[in-house]
């Protein structure tokens, strides 16, 4: 028994191309099964289009909404479809400072996407390391780490982030830090769960037999096999992080006024909503909802594709 | 069970103590309240007088000691803005928030359970599938934007309902409630609907899954064989059994309802605890922020404790592993 496992492991380390090839075909199979779902495909297409539009905005957006010199206060509160003084068409109208809403939404989406993805990436890396460390160490260290995780998860993210930002002050970097603090625990719990299962598998036993150093065992063997559930949680969390950032900015503790995210744009329009000036709040909100729904659809499908119980 | 109970209560007290320290340290770092409260043309003497009156000139550990001692006696400081004990300021707003959370809870059951049961009885039908798709949107819509859109539709365009405030209240046993006046209910409806929609989507999903499961059980088949009417099977047998998970989840979600009330109350300018928190953050009214946080920590710890104890009472495995670790 121990003979065959060692042999299998030596083969895998001695001839690296083979497992890589297998990995590729598995990836191809996952991709193919992802596109079997029509709604998920639409979600992905919309998502890619939005990301592209947001990040290429400086090249083609009709206006740079951060450049106060190009704004004219004479153009303020124009309803959708009116023309600015310069003759430019404001498809989605203008806000109280004469900003073209279409450009503002594109730039705002860029801030929202950046805050969402960066915070999720960093939180996932921290959380995954903590989770895999806890699972590998076991014993008192593990139960202490998991107590902290449980404690943090028993309080709603919105409340914790609100207080953190009340302390930190406004700023894109501060919002990202607050979102990392409220999110890491999700990933720690997810990764620890799957690492506990993977730890008992034969390939880990085999790697142990080779007396590989602990860091190599954890990062090369254990962690990669815990990734699928992490990817699913992280995808859905990007949508949650974007919604959370928008909410915090709306409450006035998020991004600064100079770099409006979608939530900030909605908050700006809130003051004028009661007088019937609907477009300032409505269109950034529509963009936000489309973005979140698209991410959720992709995440939902990833969960089905990457779930080993459903495949094979 | 007794060992578990004592351990668990001890843990809860630890959590409250740790949170109290964190909250105090965090809030102590928020800006300089003297600069905010004093008039811009106040001279140095006036500024010092304010600092001494508020106790801000003492070292931080002394302030912390005073804070802990007073907190144990139920005194969390005086609000800088309202010049009243902070706990009183919050407790005055407490009924409004509870009213909102309860109304939202009831709405989410009234919306979620029937829709979920319909979707669960006919999961493959067009109606069933569209209910489930709509529930995804319920999850995805940001709470505050939904509130804005409801204001736009019902208050600005249709002019059916008021956009903000709490409306008329009546005093019941010394507590001001708006549930019993027509004007109060009209003010309550939109915020409660906003707050409930996310939970309603959750209830739809649980109710749908529960109904599908219950419909396959032997006792439902037996009821059918006995010749009971379809309505009786659905309204008595199915409904009773699928409500168990719904009630469990909603109990757990009551805490997050109070947290999300912060957002809803701000959108609708509804004078509850959540709006008070945001106003206090903007005005740097530290004692109120601390008191709000301590109150919520206690509420959350109690909810978690009750849930854990109930689970331990139902499932002996929980208390066995816990008392060992």
Coordinates of C-alpha atoms in Angstrom, one line a residue:
Chain A
X1 CA 0.0 0.0 0.0
X2 CA 2.6 2.5 1.1
X3 CA 4.8 1.2 -1.8
X4 CA 2.2 2.1 -4.4
X5 CA 1.5 5.6 -3.0
X6 CA 5.2 6.5 -2.9
X7 CA 5.6 5.3 -6.4
X8 CA 2.6 7.3 -7.6
X9 CA 4.0 10.4 -5.9
X10 CA 7.5 10.0 -7.4
X11 CA 6.1 9.5 -10.8
X12 CA 4.0 12.7 -10.4
X13 CA 7.0 14.7 -9.3
X14 CA 9.5 13.1 -11.8
X15 CA 7.4 13.7 -14.9
X16 CA 5.8 17.1 -14.4
X17 CA 4.3 17.5 -18.0
X18 CA 1.6 14.8 -17.5
X19 CA -0.3 16.2 -14.6
X20 CA -0.2 19.6 -16.3
X21 CA -1.8 18.1 -19.4
X22 CA -4.4 16.5 -17.3
X23 CA -5.1 19.8 -15.6
X24 CA -5.6 21.4 -19.0
X25 CA -8.1 18.9 -20.2
X26 CA -10.0 19.3 -16.9
X27 CA -10.0 23.0 -17.3
X28 CA -11.3 22.6 -20.9
X29 CA -14.0 20.3 -19.6
X30 CA -15.0 22.9 -17.0
X31 CA -15.1 25.7 -19.5
X32 CA -17.3 23.6 -21.9
X33 CA -19.7 22.8 -19.1
X34 CA -19.8 26.4 -18.0
X35 CA -21.1 27.5 -21.4
X36 CA -23.8 24.8 -21.4
X37 CA -25.9 27.2 -19.3
X38 CA -27.4 30.0 -21.3
X39 CA -28.0 32.4 -18.4
X40 CA -24.5 32.0 -17.2
X41 CA -23.1 32.7 -20.6
X42 CA -25.2 35.9 -20.9
X43 CA -24.0 36.8 -17.4
X44 CA -20.4 36.3 -18.4
X45 CA -20.7 38.3 -21.7
X46 CA -22.4 41.2 -19.9
X47 CA -19.8 41.1 -17.2
X48 CA -16.9 41.1 -19.6
X49 CA -18.5 43.9 -21.6
X50 CA -19.0 46.0 -18.5
X51 CA -15.5 45.5 -17.2
X52 CA -14.1 46.4 -20.6
X53 CA -16.3 49.5 -20.9
X54 CA -15.4 50.6 -17.4
X55 CA -11.6 50.3 -17.8
X56 CA -11.4 51.6 -21.3
X57 CA -13.6 54.6 -20.4
X58 CA -10.8 57.2 -20.4
X59 CA -10.3 56.4 -24.1
X60 CA -13.8 56.9 -25.3
X61 CA -16.1 58.3 -22.6
X62 CA -17.6 61.6 -23.8
X63 CA -16.2 63.5 -20.8
X64 CA -13.7 63.1 -18.0
X65 CA -16.0 63.5 -14.9
X66 CA -13.1 64.1 -12.6
X67 CA -11.8 67.0 -14.6
X68 CA -13.7 69.9 -13.0
X69 CA -12.3 72.3 -15.7
X70 CA -14.4 70.7 -18.4
X71 CA -17.6 70.8 -16.4
X72 CA -19.9 73.7 -16.9
X73 CA -22.4 74.5 -14.1
X74 CA -24.7 75.8 -16.9
X75 CA -25.3 72.2 -17.9
X76 CA -26.5 71.1 -14.5
X77 CA -29.5 68.8 -14.1
X78 CA -30.2 68.3 -17.8
X79 CA -32.7 65.4 -18.3
X80 CA -31.6 62.4 -20.4
X81 CA -31.2 63.1 -24.1
X82 CA -30.5 66.8 -23.8
X83 CA -27.4 68.4 -25.3
X84 CA -24.7 70.2 -23.3
X85 CA -23.4 73.7 -24.1
X86 CA -20.6 72.1 -26.1
X87 CA -23.1 70.2 -28.2
X88 CA -22.3 66.9 -26.6
X89 CA -25.3 64.6 -26.2
X90 CA -26.0 63.6 -22.6
X91 CA -27.7 60.3 -23.1
X92 CA -28.4 59.8 -19.4
X93 CA -28.6 63.4 -18.4
X94 CA -26.3 65.5 -16.2
X95 CA -26.0 65.8 -12.4
X96 CA -26.0 68.9 -10.2
X97 CA -22.5 69.9 -11.3
X98 CA -23.1 69.5 -15.0
X99 CA -21.4 66.1 -15.1
X100 CA -22.5 63.8 -17.9
X101 CA -24.1 60.9 -16.1
X102 CA -23.0 58.3 -18.8
X103 CA -19.3 59.1 -18.3
X104 CA -19.8 59.3 -14.6
X105 CA -21.4 55.9 -14.5
X106 CA -18.5 54.4 -16.6
X107 CA -15.9 56.0 -14.3
X108 CA -17.9 55.1 -11.2
X109 CA -18.1 51.5 -12.3
X110 CA -14.3 51.5 -12.5
X111 CA -14.0 52.5 -8.9
X112 CA -16.6 50.0 -7.8
X113 CA -14.9 47.1 -9.7
X114 CA -11.5 48.0 -8.5
X115 CA -12.6 48.2 -4.8
X116 CA -14.5 44.9 -5.2
X117 CA -11.8 42.8 -6.9
X118 CA -8.8 44.2 -5.0
X119 CA -10.5 43.7 -1.6
X120 CA -11.6 40.2 -2.5
X121 CA -8.2 39.2 -3.8
X122 CA -6.3 40.4 -0.8
X123 CA -8.9 39.0 1.6
X124 CA -8.9 35.7 -0.2
X125 CA -5.1 35.4 0.0
X126 CA -5.1 36.3 3.7
X127 CA -8.1 34.2 4.5
X128 CA -6.9 31.2 2.5
X129 CA -3.4 31.3 4.2
X130 CA -5.0 31.5 7.7
X131 CA -7.5 28.7 6.9
X132 CA -4.9 26.3 5.5
X133 CA -2.5 27.1 8.3
X134 CA -5.3 26.4 10.9
X135 CA -6.2 23.1 9.2
X136 CA -2.5 22.0 9.0
X137 CA -1.6 22.9 12.6
X138 CA -4.8 21.5 14.2
X139 CA -5.1 21.5 18.0
X140 CA -5.3 24.6 20.1
X141 CA -4.0 27.0 17.4
X142 CA -6.8 25.8 15.1
X143 CA -9.6 26.1 17.6
X144 CA -8.3 29.6 18.6
X145 CA -8.3 30.8 15.0
X146 CA -11.7 29.4 14.3
X147 CA -13.1 31.0 17.4
X148 CA -11.9 34.4 16.1
X149 CA -13.5 33.6 12.7
X150 CA -16.8 32.6 14.3
X151 CA -16.8 35.7 16.4
X152 CA -16.2 38.0 13.4
X153 CA -18.8 36.2 11.3
X154 CA -21.5 36.6 14.0
X155 CA -21.6 40.3 13.4
X156 CA -23.0 41.6 10.1
X157 CA -20.3 42.9 7.7
X158 CA -22.2 46.2 7.1
X159 CA -22.0 47.2 10.8
X160 CA -18.3 46.2 11.2
X161 CA -17.3 48.1 8.0
X162 CA -19.4 51.1 9.0
X163 CA -17.6 51.4 12.3
X164 CA -14.1 50.8 10.8
X165 CA -14.7 53.6 8.3
X166 CA -16.1 55.9 10.9
X167 CA -12.7 55.5 12.5
X168 CA -10.4 55.4 9.4
X169 CA -12.1 58.3 7.5
X170 CA -13.0 58.4 3.8
X171 CA -10.8 57.1 1.0
X172 CA -10.6 54.4 -1.7
X173 CA -7.7 52.7 0.1
X174 CA -9.5 52.8 3.5
X175 CA -12.7 51.3 2.0
X176 CA -10.5 48.5 0.6
X177 CA -8.9 47.9 4.0
X178 CA -12.2 47.8 5.7
X179 CA -13.6 45.4 3.2
X180 CA -10.6 43.1 3.6
X181 CA -11.1 43.1 7.4
X182 CA -14.8 42.2 7.1
X183 CA -14.2 39.5 4.4
X184 CA -11.1 37.5 5.3
X185 CA -13.0 35.3 7.8
X186 CA -15.3 33.8 5.0
X187 CA -12.3 32.5 3.1
X188 CA -10.6 31.2 6.2
X189 CA -13.6 29.2 7.1
X190 CA -14.1 27.9 3.5
X191 CA -10.5 26.9 3.0
X192 CA -10.1 25.3 6.4
X193 CA -13.2 23.2 5.7
X194 CA -11.8 21.8 2.4
X195 CA -8.3 21.5 3.8
X196 CA -9.5 19.3 6.6
X197 CA -10.9 16.9 4.0
X198 CA -7.9 17.1 1.7
X199 CA -5.4 16.6 4.6
X200 CA -6.6 12.9 4.9
X201 CA -6.1 12.1 1.2
X202 CA -3.4 9.8 0.0
X203 CA -1.4 12.3 -2.0
X204 CA -0.8 14.3 1.2
X205 CA 0.3 11.1 2.9
X206 CA 2.6 10.5 0.0
X207 CA 4.0 14.0 0.2
X208 CA 4.6 13.5 3.9
X209 CA 6.4 10.3 3.2
X210 CA 8.8 12.2 0.9
X211 CA 9.5 14.4 4.0
X212 CA 8.8 17.6 2.0
X213 CA 9.2 20.8 3.9
X214 CA 6.0 22.0 5.6
X215 CA 5.7 25.2 3.4
X216 CA 5.9 23.1 0.3
X217 CA 3.4 20.6 1.5
X218 CA 0.9 23.3 2.4
X219 CA 1.4 25.7 -0.5
X220 CA 2.1 23.2 -3.4
X221 CA 0.0 20.3 -2.4
X222 CA -2.7 21.2 0.1
X223 CA -3.7 24.8 -1.0
X224 CA -4.1 24.2 -4.7
X225 CA -6.6 21.4 -4.0
X226 CA -8.6 23.7 -1.8
X227 CA -9.0 26.3 -4.5
X228 CA -12.4 25.3 -6.2
X229 CA -14.7 26.2 -3.3
X230 CA -12.6 29.3 -2.7
X231 CA -13.0 30.5 -6.3
X232 CA -16.8 30.1 -6.0
X233 CA -17.0 32.0 -2.7
X234 CA -14.7 34.7 -4.0
X235 CA -16.7 35.3 -7.2
X236 CA -20.0 35.8 -5.2
X237 CA -18.1 37.9 -2.7
X238 CA -17.0 40.3 -5.4
X239 CA -20.7 41.1 -6.0
X240 CA -21.2 41.5 -2.2
X241 CA -18.1 43.7 -1.8
X242 CA -19.3 46.0 -4.6
X243 CA -22.8 46.2 -3.0
X244 CA -21.2 46.8 0.4
X245 CA -18.9 49.6 -1.0
X246 CA -21.9 51.2 -2.7
X247 CA -23.9 51.1 0.6
X248 CA -21.0 52.6 2.6
X249 CA -20.5 55.3 0.1
X250 CA -24.2 56.1 0.1
X251 CA -24.1 56.4 3.9
X252 CA -21.3 58.9 3.5
X253 CA -18.4 56.9 5.0
X254 CA -17.1 55.4 1.8
X255 CA -15.1 56.8 -1.2
X256 CA -14.4 60.5 -1.3
X257 CA -16.5 62.9 -3.3
X258 CA -13.6 63.5 -5.8
X259 CA -13.7 59.8 -6.9
X260 CA -17.3 58.9 -7.1
X261 CA -18.2 55.2 -7.2
X262 CA -21.7 54.1 -8.2
X263 CA -22.9 54.3 -4.6
X264 CA -21.6 57.9 -4.3
X265 CA -23.4 58.9 -7.5
X266 CA -26.6 57.4 -6.2
X267 CA -26.2 59.3 -2.9
X268 CA -25.6 62.6 -4.9
X269 CA -28.9 62.1 -6.7
X270 CA -30.8 61.2 -3.4
X271 CA -31.1 64.9 -2.6
X272 CA -32.9 65.7 -5.9
X273 CA -35.1 62.6 -6.0
X274 CA -38.1 64.2 -4.2
X275 CA -38.2 67.0 -6.8
X276 CA -38.6 64.4 -9.6
X277 CA -35.0 64.5 -10.8
X278 CA -34.9 60.8 -11.1
X279 CA -31.9 60.2 -13.5
X280 CA -29.0 61.0 -11.2
X281 CA -29.9 58.1 -8.8
X282 CA -31.6 55.7 -11.2
X283 CA -28.9 55.1 -13.9
X284 CA -25.9 54.4 -11.6
X285 CA -28.2 52.1 -9.7
X286 CA -29.3 50.2 -12.8
X287 CA -25.6 49.8 -13.7
X288 CA -24.9 48.6 -10.2
X289 CA -27.7 46.0 -10.3
X290 CA -26.7 44.7 -13.8
X291 CA -23.1 44.3 -12.6
X292 CA -24.1 42.5 -9.4
X293 CA -26.7 40.2 -11.2
X294 CA -24.1 39.3 -13.9
X295 CA -21.5 38.4 -11.3
X296 CA -24.0 36.3 -9.3
X297 CA -25.1 34.4 -12.4
X298 CA -21.4 33.6 -13.2
X299 CA -20.8 32.6 -9.6
X300 CA -23.9 30.4 -9.5
X301 CA -22.8 28.5 -12.5
X302 CA -19.2 28.2 -11.2
X303 CA -20.6 26.5 -8.1
X304 CA -22.3 23.9 -10.2
X305 CA -19.3 23.4 -12.5
X306 CA -16.7 23.1 -9.8
X307 CA -18.8 21.0 -7.4
X308 CA -17.2 17.5 -7.6
X309 CA -20.4 15.9 -6.4
X310 CA -22.3 17.0 -9.5
X311 CA -19.6 16.3 -12.1
X312 CA -18.4 12.9 -13.3
Chain B
X1 CA -25.7 20.4 29.8
X2 CA -25.0 22.5 32.9
X3 CA -21.3 22.5 32.1
X4 CA -22.0 23.5 28.5
X5 CA -24.4 26.3 29.7
X6 CA -21.8 27.8 32.1
X7 CA -19.0 27.6 29.5
X8 CA -21.2 29.2 26.8
X9 CA -22.3 32.0 29.1
X10 CA -18.7 32.6 30.1
X11 CA -17.7 32.9 26.5
X12 CA -20.5 35.4 25.8
X13 CA -19.3 37.6 28.6
X14 CA -15.8 37.4 27.2
X15 CA -17.1 38.5 23.8
X16 CA -18.9 41.5 25.3
X17 CA -15.7 42.5 27.3
X18 CA -13.5 42.2 24.2
X19 CA -15.9 44.1 22.0
X20 CA -16.3 46.8 24.7
X21 CA -12.5 47.3 24.7
X22 CA -12.3 47.4 20.9
X23 CA -15.3 49.7 20.6
X24 CA -13.9 52.1 23.1
X25 CA -10.4 52.2 21.5
X26 CA -11.9 52.5 18.0
X27 CA -14.2 55.3 18.8
X28 CA -11.6 57.2 20.9
X29 CA -9.7 57.6 17.7
X30 CA -12.5 59.3 15.8
X31 CA -11.7 63.0 15.2
X32 CA -11.9 65.8 17.8
X33 CA -15.4 66.4 19.1
X34 CA -14.5 69.7 20.7
X35 CA -13.6 71.2 17.3
X36 CA -17.1 70.1 16.0
X37 CA -19.2 71.2 19.0
X38 CA -17.6 74.5 19.8
X39 CA -18.7 77.5 17.7
X40 CA -16.0 78.6 15.2
X41 CA -15.3 81.9 17.1
X42 CA -14.9 80.2 20.5
X43 CA -11.7 81.3 22.3
X44 CA -9.2 79.1 24.0
X45 CA -10.9 79.4 27.4
X46 CA -14.3 78.2 26.1
X47 CA -12.6 75.3 24.3
X48 CA -10.9 74.2 27.5
X49 CA -14.2 74.5 29.4
X50 CA -15.9 72.2 26.9
X51 CA -13.0 69.7 27.1
X52 CA -13.1 69.6 30.9
X53 CA -16.9 69.3 31.0
X54 CA -16.8 66.3 28.6
X55 CA -13.8 64.7 30.4
X56 CA -11.7 64.7 27.2
X57 CA -8.6 66.1 29.0
X58 CA -7.9 63.0 31.0
X59 CA -5.4 60.3 29.8
X60 CA -6.9 57.5 27.7
X61 CA -6.6 54.8 30.3
X62 CA -8.4 56.9 32.9
X63 CA -11.2 57.6 30.4
X64 CA -11.3 53.8 29.7
X65 CA -11.5 53.0 33.5
X66 CA -14.3 55.5 34.0
X67 CA -16.0 54.1 30.9
X68 CA -15.9 50.5 32.2
X69 CA -17.0 51.4 35.7
X70 CA -19.9 53.5 34.4
X71 CA -20.8 50.9 31.8
X72 CA -21.2 48.2 34.5
X73 CA -23.7 50.5 36.2
X74 CA -25.6 50.9 32.9
X75 CA -24.2 54.4 32.2
X76 CA -22.5 54.8 28.8
X77 CA -21.9 58.5 29.0
X78 CA -23.9 61.6 28.0
X79 CA -24.5 62.5 24.4
X80 CA -22.6 65.6 23.4
X81 CA -25.3 66.7 21.1
X82 CA -28.5 65.9 23.0
X83 CA -27.1 66.6 26.5
X84 CA -28.9 63.4 27.8
X85 CA -27.6 60.0 28.8
X86 CA -26.6 58.2 25.6
X87 CA -28.5 55.1 26.6
X88 CA -31.7 57.1 27.0
X89 CA -31.2 58.7 23.6
X90 CA -30.9 55.3 22.0
X91 CA -33.7 53.7 24.0
X92 CA -36.0 56.4 22.9
X93 CA -35.3 55.4 19.3
X94 CA -35.4 51.6 20.0
X95 CA -39.2 51.1 19.6
X96 CA -39.1 52.7 16.2
X97 CA -36.4 50.3 15.0
X98 CA -38.0 47.2 16.5
X99 CA -41.3 48.2 14.9
X100 CA -39.6 48.5 11.6
X101 CA -37.7 45.1 12.0
X102 CA -40.8 43.3 13.1
X103 CA -43.0 44.8 10.3
X104 CA -40.3 43.7 7.8
X105 CA -40.1 40.2 9.3
X106 CA -43.9 39.8 9.0
X107 CA -43.9 41.2 5.4
X108 CA -41.1 38.8 4.4
X109 CA -43.1 35.9 5.7
X110 CA -46.3 37.1 4.0
X111 CA -44.5 37.6 0.7
X112 CA -42.0 34.7 0.9
X113 CA -44.1 31.8 2.2
X114 CA -46.9 31.8 -0.4
X115 CA -44.6 32.5 -3.3
X116 CA -42.2 29.8 -2.1
X117 CA -45.0 27.2 -1.7
X118 CA -46.4 28.0 -5.1
X119 CA -42.9 27.6 -6.7
X120 CA -42.3 24.4 -4.7
X121 CA -45.6 22.8 -5.7
X122 CA -44.9 23.4 -9.4
X123 CA -41.1 23.7 -9.7
X124 CA -41.1 23.1 -13.5
X125 CA -43.9 25.5 -14.4
X126 CA -43.3 28.9 -15.9
X127 CA -44.7 30.6 -12.7
X128 CA -42.5 28.5 -10.4
X129 CA -39.4 29.2 -12.4
X130 CA -40.1 33.0 -12.7
X131 CA -40.6 33.2 -9.0
X132 CA -37.2 31.6 -8.4
X133 CA -35.5 33.9 -11.0
X134 CA -37.2 37.0 -9.3
X135 CA -35.8 35.9 -6.0
X136 CA -32.2 36.1 -7.5
X137 CA -33.0 39.8 -8.2
X138 CA -34.2 40.2 -4.7
X139 CA -30.7 39.1 -3.5
X140 CA -28.9 41.3 -6.0
X141 CA -30.7 44.6 -5.5
X142 CA -28.8 46.9 -3.1
X143 CA -31.1 47.7 -0.2
X144 CA -30.6 51.5 -0.3
X145 CA -31.2 51.8 -4.1
X146 CA -34.3 49.7 -3.8
X147 CA -35.6 52.2 -1.2
X148 CA -34.8 55.1 -3.5
X149 CA -36.7 53.5 -6.3
X150 CA -39.7 52.8 -4.1
X151 CA -39.7 56.4 -3.0
X152 CA -39.5 57.5 -6.6
X153 CA -42.5 55.3 -7.6
X154 CA -44.8 55.5 -4.6
X155 CA -44.0 58.9 -3.2
X156 CA -42.9 61.1 -6.1
X157 CA -44.7 59.7 -9.1
X158 CA -47.9 58.1 -7.7
X159 CA -48.0 60.2 -4.5
X160 CA -49.7 57.4 -2.6
X161 CA -47.3 57.1 0.4
X162 CA -45.1 59.5 2.3
X163 CA -41.4 59.4 1.5
X164 CA -39.9 60.0 5.0
X165 CA -40.4 60.2 8.7
X166 CA -42.4 58.1 11.1
X167 CA -45.8 59.7 11.2
X168 CA -48.3 59.9 14.0
X169 CA -47.6 57.8 17.1
X170 CA -49.8 56.7 20.0
X171 CA -48.5 55.9 23.5
X172 CA -49.0 52.3 24.5
X173 CA -47.7 51.4 28.0
X174 CA -45.4 54.4 27.9
X175 CA -43.9 53.5 24.5
X176 CA -44.6 55.5 21.4
X177 CA -45.9 53.2 18.6
X178 CA -46.9 54.0 15.1
X179 CA -48.4 50.6 14.4
X180 CA -51.9 51.7 15.6
X181 CA -52.4 54.8 13.6
X182 CA -53.3 54.9 9.9
X183 CA -50.7 57.7 9.3
X184 CA -48.0 55.6 11.2
X185 CA -48.7 52.5 9.1
X186 CA -48.5 54.6 5.9
X187 CA -45.1 55.8 6.9
X188 CA -44.0 52.3 8.0
X189 CA -44.9 50.5 4.8
X190 CA -42.2 51.6 2.4
X191 CA -39.2 51.2 4.8
X192 CA -40.5 47.8 6.0
X193 CA -41.0 46.6 2.4
X194 CA -37.4 47.7 1.5
X195 CA -36.0 46.0 4.5
X196 CA -38.1 42.8 3.9
X197 CA -37.3 42.2 0.3
X198 CA -33.9 40.6 0.8
X199 CA -35.3 38.3 3.6
X200 CA -38.4 37.6 1.4
X201 CA -36.1 36.2 -1.3
X202 CA -34.4 34.1 1.3
X203 CA -37.7 32.8 2.6
X204 CA -38.9 32.0 -1.0
X205 CA -35.8 29.8 -1.5
X206 CA -36.1 28.0 1.8
X207 CA -39.9 27.6 1.4
X208 CA -39.5 26.3 -2.2
X209 CA -36.9 23.7 -1.2
X210 CA -38.9 22.7 1.9
X211 CA -42.2 22.3 0.0
X212 CA -40.5 20.1 -2.7
X213 CA -39.1 17.9 0.1
X214 CA -42.3 17.6 2.1
X215 CA -44.4 16.8 -1.0
X216 CA -42.3 13.6 -1.5
X217 CA -42.8 12.4 2.1
X218 CA -44.8 9.3 2.9
X219 CA -47.2 11.2 5.1
X220 CA -48.3 13.4 2.2
X221 CA -48.8 10.3 0.1
X222 CA -50.8 8.8 2.9
X223 CA -52.9 11.9 3.3
X224 CA -53.7 11.7 -0.4
X225 CA -54.5 8.0 -0.2
X226 CA -56.9 8.9 2.7
X227 CA -58.7 11.1 0.2
X228 CA -58.0 14.4 1.8
X229 CA -58.6 17.4 -0.4
X230 CA -55.6 19.0 -2.1
X231 CA -56.2 22.3 -0.2
X232 CA -56.2 20.5 3.1
X233 CA -52.9 18.7 2.3
X234 CA -51.2 21.9 1.2
X235 CA -52.5 24.2 4.0
X236 CA -52.2 21.7 6.9
X237 CA -49.6 19.1 6.1
X238 CA -47.2 20.8 3.8
X239 CA -47.4 24.3 5.4
X240 CA -46.9 23.1 8.9
X241 CA -43.8 21.0 8.1
X242 CA -42.0 23.5 5.8
X243 CA -42.3 26.3 8.3
X244 CA -39.7 24.8 10.7
X245 CA -36.6 25.7 8.6
X246 CA -38.2 29.1 7.7
X247 CA -38.7 30.0 11.4
X248 CA -35.2 28.9 12.3
X249 CA -33.5 31.0 9.6
X250 CA -35.7 34.1 10.3
X251 CA -34.9 33.9 14.0
X252 CA -31.2 34.0 13.1
X253 CA -31.7 36.9 10.7
X254 CA -33.4 39.2 13.2
X255 CA -30.0 40.5 14.2
X256 CA -29.0 41.3 10.7
X257 CA -32.4 43.0 10.2
X258 CA -31.4 45.5 13.0
X259 CA -28.0 46.1 11.3
X260 CA -29.6 46.7 7.9
X261 CA -32.1 49.0 9.4
X262 CA -29.2 51.5 9.5
X263 CA -29.4 51.7 5.7
X264 CA -33.1 51.7 5.4
X265 CA -33.7 54.3 8.1
X266 CA -31.2 56.6 6.5
X267 CA -32.9 56.3 3.1
X268 CA -36.3 57.0 4.6
X269 CA -35.2 59.5 7.2
X270 CA -36.9 57.2 9.7
X271 CA -36.1 58.2 13.3
X272 CA -34.8 54.9 14.6
X273 CA -31.5 53.7 16.2
X274 CA -29.8 53.2 12.8
X275 CA -30.4 56.8 11.6
X276 CA -29.2 57.9 15.0
X277 CA -25.9 56.0 14.5
X278 CA -25.2 57.6 11.2
X279 CA -26.1 61.1 12.5
X280 CA -23.8 60.4 15.5
X281 CA -20.9 59.3 13.3
X282 CA -21.3 62.5 11.2
X283 CA -21.4 64.6 14.3
X284 CA -18.7 62.6 16.2
X285 CA -21.1 62.1 19.1
X286 CA -18.9 59.4 20.7
X287 CA -21.0 58.3 23.7
X288 CA -24.0 57.6 21.4
X289 CA -21.8 55.6 19.0
X290 CA -20.3 53.6 21.9
X291 CA -23.7 53.0 23.5
X292 CA -25.3 51.9 20.2
X293 CA -22.4 49.5 19.5
X294 CA -22.5 48.0 23.0
X295 CA -26.3 47.6 22.8
X296 CA -26.0 45.8 19.4
X297 CA -23.1 43.6 20.7
X298 CA -25.3 42.6 23.6
X299 CA -28.3 41.9 21.4
X300 CA -26.2 39.8 19.0
X301 CA -24.5 37.9 21.8
X302 CA -27.9 37.1 23.3
X303 CA -29.3 35.9 19.9
X304 CA -26.3 33.7 19.3
X305 CA -26.4 32.3 22.8
X306 CA -30.1 31.4 22.5
X307 CA -29.6 29.8 19.1
X308 CA -26.6 27.8 20.4
X309 CA -28.4 26.6 23.5
X310 CA -31.4 25.6 21.5
X311 CA -29.2 23.6 19.1
X312 CA -27.4 22.0 22.1
X313 CA -30.8 21.1 23.6
X314 CA -31.9 19.4 20.3
X315 CA -28.6 17.8 19.3
X316 CA -26.5 16.2 22.1
X317 CA -23.4 15.9 19.9
X318 CA -22.9 19.7 20.0
X319 CA -22.6 19.9 23.8
X320 CA -20.4 16.8 24.0
X321 CA -17.8 18.1 21.6
X322 CA -17.9 21.6 23.0
X323 CA -17.4 20.6 26.6
X324 CA -14.3 18.5 25.6
X325 CA -12.6 21.2 23.5

